[in-house]
PDB file of C-alpha atoms in Angstrom:
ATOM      1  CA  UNK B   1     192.309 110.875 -76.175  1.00 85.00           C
ATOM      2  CA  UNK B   2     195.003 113.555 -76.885  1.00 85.00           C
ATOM      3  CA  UNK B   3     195.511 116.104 -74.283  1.00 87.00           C
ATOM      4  CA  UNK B   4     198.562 118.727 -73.982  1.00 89.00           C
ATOM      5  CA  UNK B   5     199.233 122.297 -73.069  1.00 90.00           C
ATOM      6  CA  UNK B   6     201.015 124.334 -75.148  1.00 91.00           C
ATOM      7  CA  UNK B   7     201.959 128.100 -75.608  1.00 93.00           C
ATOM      8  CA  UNK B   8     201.478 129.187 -78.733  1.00 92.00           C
ATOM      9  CA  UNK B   9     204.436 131.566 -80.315  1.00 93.00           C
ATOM     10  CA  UNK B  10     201.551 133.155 -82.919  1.00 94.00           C
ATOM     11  CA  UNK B  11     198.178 133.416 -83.098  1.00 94.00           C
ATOM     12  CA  UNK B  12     197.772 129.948 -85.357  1.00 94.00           C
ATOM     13  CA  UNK B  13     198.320 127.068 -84.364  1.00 92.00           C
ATOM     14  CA  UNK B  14     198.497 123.970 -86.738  1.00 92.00           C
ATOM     15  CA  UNK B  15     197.795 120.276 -85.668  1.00 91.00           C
ATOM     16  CA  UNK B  16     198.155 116.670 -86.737  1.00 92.00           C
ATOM     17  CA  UNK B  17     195.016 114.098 -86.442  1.00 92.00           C
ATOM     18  CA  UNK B  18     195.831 110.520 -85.660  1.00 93.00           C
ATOM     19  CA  UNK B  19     195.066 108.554 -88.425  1.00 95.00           C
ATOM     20  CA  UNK B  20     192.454 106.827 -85.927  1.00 94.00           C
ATOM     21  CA  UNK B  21     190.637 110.291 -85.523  1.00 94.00           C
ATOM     22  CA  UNK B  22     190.281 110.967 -88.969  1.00 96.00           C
ATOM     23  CA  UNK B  23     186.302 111.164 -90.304  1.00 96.00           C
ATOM     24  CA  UNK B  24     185.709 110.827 -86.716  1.00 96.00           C
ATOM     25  CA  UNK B  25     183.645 114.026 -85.023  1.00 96.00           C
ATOM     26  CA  UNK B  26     186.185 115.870 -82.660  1.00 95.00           C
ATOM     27  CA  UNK B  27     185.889 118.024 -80.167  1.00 93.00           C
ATOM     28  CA  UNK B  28     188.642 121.472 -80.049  1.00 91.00           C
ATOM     29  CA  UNK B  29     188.335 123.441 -77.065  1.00 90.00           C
ATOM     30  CA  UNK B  30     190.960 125.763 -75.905  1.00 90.00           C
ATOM     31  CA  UNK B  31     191.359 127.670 -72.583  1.00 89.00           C
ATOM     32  CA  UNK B  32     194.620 129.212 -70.777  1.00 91.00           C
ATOM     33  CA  UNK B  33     195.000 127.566 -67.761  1.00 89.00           C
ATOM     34  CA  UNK B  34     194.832 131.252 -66.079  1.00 88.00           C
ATOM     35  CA  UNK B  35     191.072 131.281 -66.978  1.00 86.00           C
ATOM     36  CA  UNK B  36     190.206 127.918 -66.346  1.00 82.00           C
ATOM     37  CA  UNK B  37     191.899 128.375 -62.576  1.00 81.00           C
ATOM     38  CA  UNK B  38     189.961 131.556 -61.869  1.00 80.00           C
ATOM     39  CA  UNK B  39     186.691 129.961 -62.783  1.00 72.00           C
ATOM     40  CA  UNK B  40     187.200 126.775 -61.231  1.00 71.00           C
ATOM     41  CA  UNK B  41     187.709 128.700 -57.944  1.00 68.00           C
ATOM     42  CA  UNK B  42     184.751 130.998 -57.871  1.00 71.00           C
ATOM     43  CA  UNK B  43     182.218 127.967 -57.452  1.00 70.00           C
ATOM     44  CA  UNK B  44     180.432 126.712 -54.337  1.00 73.00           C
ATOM     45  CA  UNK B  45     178.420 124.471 -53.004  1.00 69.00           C
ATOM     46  CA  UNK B  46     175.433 126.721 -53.421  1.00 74.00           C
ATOM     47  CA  UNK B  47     176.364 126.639 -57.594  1.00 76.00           C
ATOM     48  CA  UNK B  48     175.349 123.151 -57.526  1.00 77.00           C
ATOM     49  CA  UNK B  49     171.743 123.499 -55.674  1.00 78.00           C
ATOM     50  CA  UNK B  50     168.895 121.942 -57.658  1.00 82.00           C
ATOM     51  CA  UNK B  51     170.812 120.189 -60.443  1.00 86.00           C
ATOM     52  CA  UNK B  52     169.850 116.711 -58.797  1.00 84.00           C
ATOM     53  CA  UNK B  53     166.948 115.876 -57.265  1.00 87.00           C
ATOM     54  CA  UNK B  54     166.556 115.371 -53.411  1.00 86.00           C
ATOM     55  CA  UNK B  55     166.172 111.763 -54.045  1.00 88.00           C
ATOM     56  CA  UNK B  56     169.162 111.313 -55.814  1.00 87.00           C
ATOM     57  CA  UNK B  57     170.957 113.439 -53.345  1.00 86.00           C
ATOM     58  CA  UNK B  58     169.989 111.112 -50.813  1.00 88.00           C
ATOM     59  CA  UNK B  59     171.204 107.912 -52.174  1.00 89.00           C
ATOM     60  CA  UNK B  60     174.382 109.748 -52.644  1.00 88.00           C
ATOM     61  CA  UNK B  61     174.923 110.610 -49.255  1.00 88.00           C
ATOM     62  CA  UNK B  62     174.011 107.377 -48.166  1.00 91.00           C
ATOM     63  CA  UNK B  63     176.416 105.707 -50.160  1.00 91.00           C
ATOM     64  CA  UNK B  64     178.698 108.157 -48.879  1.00 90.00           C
ATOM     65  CA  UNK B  65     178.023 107.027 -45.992  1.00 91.00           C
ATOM     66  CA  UNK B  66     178.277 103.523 -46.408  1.00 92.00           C
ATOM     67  CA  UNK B  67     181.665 103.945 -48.301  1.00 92.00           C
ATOM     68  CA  UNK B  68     183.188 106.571 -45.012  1.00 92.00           C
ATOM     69  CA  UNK B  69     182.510 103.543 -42.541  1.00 89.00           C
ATOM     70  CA  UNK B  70     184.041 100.460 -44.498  1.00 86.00           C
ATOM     71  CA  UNK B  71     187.285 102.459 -44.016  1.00 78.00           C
TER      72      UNK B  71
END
């Protein structure tokens, strides 16, 4: 994986593939870090409600748990 920030002098930016990478599907996402920051902030616990099911919340927490009191 290849990961770096830049800031761009123009609106186009041009990139080399590895030679590994090539014919491979690849993912090209770009973000400034101002944005990502601000949305990274405005979540809460409440964002998360109901994406896993009480069940697996459970075992979570217990392992949790488990984990907090073999320190």
């Amino acid at each position: 994986m290849i990961r770096t920030i830049i800031t761009p002098k123009t609106s186009n930016i041009k990139i080399a593939i590895p030679d590994e990478y090539v014919g491979k599907p690849l993912e090209i996402t770009y973000i400034s870090l101002e944005e990502l920051e601000k949305n990274a902030s405005k979540k809460t616990m409440g964002d998360f409600w109901g994406i896993i099911s009480d069940e697996t919340a459970k075992i979570m927490h217990d392992e949790v748990y488990q984990n907090r009191k073999e320190w």
